[in-house]
Coordinates of C-alpha atoms in Angstrom, one line a residue:
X1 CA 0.0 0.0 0.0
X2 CA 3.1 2.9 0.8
X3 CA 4.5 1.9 -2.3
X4 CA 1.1 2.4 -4.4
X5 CA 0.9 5.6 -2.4
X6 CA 4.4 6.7 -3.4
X7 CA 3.9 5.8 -6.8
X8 CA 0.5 7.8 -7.3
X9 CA 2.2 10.8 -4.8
X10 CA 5.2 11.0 -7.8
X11 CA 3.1 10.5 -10.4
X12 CA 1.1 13.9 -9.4
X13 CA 4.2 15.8 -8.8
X14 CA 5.8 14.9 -12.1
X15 CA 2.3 15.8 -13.6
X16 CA 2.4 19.2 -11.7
X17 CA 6.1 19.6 -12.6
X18 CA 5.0 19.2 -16.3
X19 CA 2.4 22.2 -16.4
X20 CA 4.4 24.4 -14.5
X21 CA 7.1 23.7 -17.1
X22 CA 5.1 24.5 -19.8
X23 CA 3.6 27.5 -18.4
X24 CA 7.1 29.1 -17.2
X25 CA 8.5 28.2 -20.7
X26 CA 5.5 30.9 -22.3
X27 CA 7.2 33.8 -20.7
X28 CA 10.5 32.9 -22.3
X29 CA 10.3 34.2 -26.1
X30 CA 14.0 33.8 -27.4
X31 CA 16.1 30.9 -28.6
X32 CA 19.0 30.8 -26.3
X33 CA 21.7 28.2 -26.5
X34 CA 21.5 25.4 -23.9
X35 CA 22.9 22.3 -23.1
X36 CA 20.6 19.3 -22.4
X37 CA 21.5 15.7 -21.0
X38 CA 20.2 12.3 -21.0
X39 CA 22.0 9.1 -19.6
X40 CA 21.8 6.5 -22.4
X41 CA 19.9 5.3 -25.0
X42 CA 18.1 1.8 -26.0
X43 CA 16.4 0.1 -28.5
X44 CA 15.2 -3.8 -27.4
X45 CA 18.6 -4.3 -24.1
X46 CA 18.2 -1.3 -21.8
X47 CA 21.7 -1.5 -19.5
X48 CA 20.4 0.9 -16.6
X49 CA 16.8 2.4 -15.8
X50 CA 18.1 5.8 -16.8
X51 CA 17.9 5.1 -20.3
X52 CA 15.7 6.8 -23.2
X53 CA 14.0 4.9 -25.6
X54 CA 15.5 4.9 -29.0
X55 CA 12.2 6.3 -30.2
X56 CA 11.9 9.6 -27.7
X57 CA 15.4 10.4 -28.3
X58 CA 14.8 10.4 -31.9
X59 CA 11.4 12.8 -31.5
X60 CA 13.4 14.8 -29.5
X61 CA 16.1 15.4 -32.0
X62 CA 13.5 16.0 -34.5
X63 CA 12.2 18.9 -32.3
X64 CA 15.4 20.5 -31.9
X65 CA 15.4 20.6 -36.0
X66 CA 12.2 21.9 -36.0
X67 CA 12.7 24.4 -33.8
X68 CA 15.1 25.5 -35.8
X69 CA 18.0 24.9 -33.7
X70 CA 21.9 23.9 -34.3
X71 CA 22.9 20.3 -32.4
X72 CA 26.7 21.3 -32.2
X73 CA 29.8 19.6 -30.4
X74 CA 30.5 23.0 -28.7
X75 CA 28.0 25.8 -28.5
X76 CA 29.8 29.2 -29.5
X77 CA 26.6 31.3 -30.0
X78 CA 24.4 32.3 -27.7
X79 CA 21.4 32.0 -29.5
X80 CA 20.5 28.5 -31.8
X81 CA 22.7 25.9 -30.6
X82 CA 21.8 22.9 -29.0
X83 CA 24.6 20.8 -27.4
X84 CA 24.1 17.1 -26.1
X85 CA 25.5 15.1 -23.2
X86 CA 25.3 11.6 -22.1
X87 CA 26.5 10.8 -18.2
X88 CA 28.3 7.5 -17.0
X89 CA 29.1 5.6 -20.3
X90 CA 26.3 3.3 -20.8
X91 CA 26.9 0.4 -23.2
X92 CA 23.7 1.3 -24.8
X93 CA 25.2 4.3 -26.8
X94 CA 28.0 1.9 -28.5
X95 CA 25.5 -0.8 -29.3
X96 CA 22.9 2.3 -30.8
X97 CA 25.6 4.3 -32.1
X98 CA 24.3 3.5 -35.4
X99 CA 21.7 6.3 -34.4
X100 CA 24.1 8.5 -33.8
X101 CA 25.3 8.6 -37.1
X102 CA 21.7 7.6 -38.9
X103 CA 20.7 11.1 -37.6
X104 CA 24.5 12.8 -37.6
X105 CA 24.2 14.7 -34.4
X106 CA 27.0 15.6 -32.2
X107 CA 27.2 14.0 -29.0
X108 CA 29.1 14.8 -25.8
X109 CA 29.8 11.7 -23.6
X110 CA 30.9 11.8 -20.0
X111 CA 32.9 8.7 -18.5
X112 CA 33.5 7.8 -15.4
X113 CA 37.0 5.6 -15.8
X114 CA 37.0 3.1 -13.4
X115 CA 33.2 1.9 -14.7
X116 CA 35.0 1.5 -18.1
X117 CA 34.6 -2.2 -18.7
X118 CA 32.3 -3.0 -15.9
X119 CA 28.4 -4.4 -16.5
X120 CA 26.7 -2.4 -18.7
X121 CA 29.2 0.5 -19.2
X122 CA 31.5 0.3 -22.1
X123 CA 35.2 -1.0 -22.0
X124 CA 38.5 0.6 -23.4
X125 CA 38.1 -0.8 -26.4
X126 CA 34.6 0.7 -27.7
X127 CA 35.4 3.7 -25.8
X128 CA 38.2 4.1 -28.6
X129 CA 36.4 3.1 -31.2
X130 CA 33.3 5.5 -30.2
X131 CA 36.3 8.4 -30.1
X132 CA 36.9 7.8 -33.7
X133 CA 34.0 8.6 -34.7
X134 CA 33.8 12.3 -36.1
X135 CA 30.3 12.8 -34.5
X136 CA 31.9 12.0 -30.6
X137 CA 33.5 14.1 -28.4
X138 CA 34.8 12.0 -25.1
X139 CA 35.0 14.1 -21.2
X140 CA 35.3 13.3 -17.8
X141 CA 32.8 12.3 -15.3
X142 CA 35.6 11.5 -12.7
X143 CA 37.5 8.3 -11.7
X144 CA 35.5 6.6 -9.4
X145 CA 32.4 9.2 -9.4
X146 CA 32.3 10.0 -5.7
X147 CA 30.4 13.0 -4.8
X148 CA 32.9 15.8 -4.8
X149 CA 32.0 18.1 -2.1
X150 CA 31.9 15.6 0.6
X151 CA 35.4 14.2 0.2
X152 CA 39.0 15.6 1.2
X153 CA 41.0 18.0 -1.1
X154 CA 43.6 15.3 -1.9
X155 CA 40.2 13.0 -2.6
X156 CA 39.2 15.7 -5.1
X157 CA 42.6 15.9 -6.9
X158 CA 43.0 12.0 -7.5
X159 CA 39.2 12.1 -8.9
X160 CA 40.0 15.0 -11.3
X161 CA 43.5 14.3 -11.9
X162 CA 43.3 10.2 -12.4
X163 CA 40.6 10.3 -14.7
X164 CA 42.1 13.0 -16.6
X165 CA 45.3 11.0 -17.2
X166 CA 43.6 7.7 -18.1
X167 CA 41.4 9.2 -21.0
X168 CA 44.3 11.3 -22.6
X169 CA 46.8 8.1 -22.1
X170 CA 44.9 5.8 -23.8
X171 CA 42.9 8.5 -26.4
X172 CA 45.9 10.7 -27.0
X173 CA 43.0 13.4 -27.0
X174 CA 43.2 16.4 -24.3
X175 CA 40.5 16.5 -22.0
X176 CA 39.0 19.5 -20.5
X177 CA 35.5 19.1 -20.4
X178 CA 33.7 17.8 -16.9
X179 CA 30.4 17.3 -15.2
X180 CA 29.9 16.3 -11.8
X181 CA 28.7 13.2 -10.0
X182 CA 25.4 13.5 -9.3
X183 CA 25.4 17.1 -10.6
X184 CA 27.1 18.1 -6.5
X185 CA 29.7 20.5 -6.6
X186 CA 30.9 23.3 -4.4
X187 CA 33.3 26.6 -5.3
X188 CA 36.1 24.4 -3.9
X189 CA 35.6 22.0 -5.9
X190 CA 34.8 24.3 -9.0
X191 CA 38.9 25.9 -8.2
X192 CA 40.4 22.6 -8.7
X193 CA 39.1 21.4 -11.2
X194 CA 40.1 24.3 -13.2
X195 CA 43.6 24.2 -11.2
X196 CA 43.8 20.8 -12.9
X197 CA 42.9 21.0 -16.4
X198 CA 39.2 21.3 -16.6
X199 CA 38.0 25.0 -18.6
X200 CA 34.8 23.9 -18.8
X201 CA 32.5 22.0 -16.1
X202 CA 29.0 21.2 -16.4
X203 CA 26.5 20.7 -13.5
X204 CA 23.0 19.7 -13.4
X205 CA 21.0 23.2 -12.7
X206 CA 18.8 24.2 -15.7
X207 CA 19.5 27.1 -17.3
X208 CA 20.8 29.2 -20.8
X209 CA 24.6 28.1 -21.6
X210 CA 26.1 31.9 -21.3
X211 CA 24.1 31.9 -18.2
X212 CA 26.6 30.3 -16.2
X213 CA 26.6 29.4 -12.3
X214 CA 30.6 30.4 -12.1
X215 CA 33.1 31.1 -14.2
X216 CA 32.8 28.7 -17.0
X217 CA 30.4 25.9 -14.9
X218 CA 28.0 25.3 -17.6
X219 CA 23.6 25.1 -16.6
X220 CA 22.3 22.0 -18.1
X221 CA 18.7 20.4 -18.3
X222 CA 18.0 16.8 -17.5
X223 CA 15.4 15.8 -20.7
X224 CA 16.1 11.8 -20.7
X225 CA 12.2 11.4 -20.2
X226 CA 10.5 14.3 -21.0
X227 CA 7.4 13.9 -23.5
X228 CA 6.8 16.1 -26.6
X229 CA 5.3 18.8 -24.9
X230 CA 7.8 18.9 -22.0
X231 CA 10.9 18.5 -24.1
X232 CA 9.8 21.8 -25.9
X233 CA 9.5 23.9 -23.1
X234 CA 12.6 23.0 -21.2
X235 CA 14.0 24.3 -24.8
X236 CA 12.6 27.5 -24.2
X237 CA 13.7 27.6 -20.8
X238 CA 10.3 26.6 -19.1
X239 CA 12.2 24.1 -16.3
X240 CA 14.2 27.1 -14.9
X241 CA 11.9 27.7 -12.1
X242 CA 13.7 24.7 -11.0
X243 CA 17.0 26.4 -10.8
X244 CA 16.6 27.8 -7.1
X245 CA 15.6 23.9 -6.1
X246 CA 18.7 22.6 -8.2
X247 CA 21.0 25.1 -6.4
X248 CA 20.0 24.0 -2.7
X249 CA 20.1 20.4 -3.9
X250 CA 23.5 20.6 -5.8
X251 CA 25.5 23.5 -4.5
X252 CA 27.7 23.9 -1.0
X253 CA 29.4 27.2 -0.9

């Protein structure tokens, strides 16, 4: 019975969530830049719960284009582009990577190194081969993906630094790009990172690329299972209502 109650209790606020999505997003009448993430994608084997259905992704892609937008590997404007980030390194993307290419869209991945290999992430091997393709740009999602602001300094380093080193080893690509575990960060953490390498770092509060939280910490919006109607409005901005809820969730001072 708690658990039907739970169920039907999220259900509602996901269904309030929605609206209030859609009606913010009406106030916002420009087409700013933004960076949106999902965590992997799957056709028939789906390797973690996070996953979007081939399908959605594909609607969602075809909304972007409609809208008009630019899916880009780097967004440099600050109105039109549309960059895209997957977190953790799912084996779903090199199994659908096919999809990738059918609909040649640039895609950001995010690994965590120490998964690399383990069940239901990708290995070394298809990590590499993923690199090579033109449409792939490879980053950092830490070592072992502790949550950053709750560990020592030297903790932080070894996280930043270790993962770092094993993608550019084995790559021979320079890695500078980041986003944090679980989306937690703190300023602390934001100074080494950049001490160590990393220009630009990406957390999980919605907002407008150029809008950023710190110096070069990049807003992005979570859309792995947001519906037609949803997925537009985030693109307009309509989930940044959510930012002052993200903030206290994600960010220690």
């Amino acid at each position: 019975k708690w658990c039907n109650r739970k169920s039907k209790i999220m259900a509602i606020n996901n269904v309030i969530k929605t609206i209030l999505i859609r009606l913010v997003s009406i106030f916002y009448c420009n087409k700013k830049s933004k960076a949106i993430f999902y965590h992997d994608i799957h056709f028939k084997k789906q390797y973690t719960d996070m996953s979007t259905p081939i399908g959605m992704f594909k609607k969602h892609i075809q909304i972007i284009r409609d809208n008009g937008y630019e899916i880009v590997a780097e967004i440099t404007k600050p109105k039109g582009q549309i960059e895209i980030s997957f977190d953790d390194g799912f084996l779903g993307l090199y199994d659908n990577i096919n999809v990738i290419n059918e609909l040649k869209i640039q895609i950001k991945i995010f690994v965590i190194t120490s998964y690399l290999g383990m069940q239901n992430h990708i290995n070394k091997e298809q990590l590499l081969a993923i690199h090579n393709n033109e449409l792939v740009t490879i980053a950092s999602h830490t070592d072992t993906h502790k949550i950053l602001h709750s560990i020592p300094e030297n903790e932080i380093i070894d996280e930043l630094t270790n993962s770092k080193k094993v993608l550019e080893d084995f790559m021979n690509y320079k890695i500078d790009s980041i986003c944090f575990p679980e989306g937690k960060f703190s300023k602390k953490v934001v100074e080494i990172a950049e001490s160590v390498g990393y220009t630009r770092q990406y957390c999980s509060i919605p907002g407008f690329y150029f809008d950023e939280f710190l110096p070069n910490v990049k807003k992005r919006s979570l859309v792995q299972f947001a519906k037609e109607k949803e997925f537009r409005a985030i693109l307009k901005g309509g989930d940044h209502f959510l930012r002052s809820w993200y903030q206290k969730k994600h960010y220690t001072s």
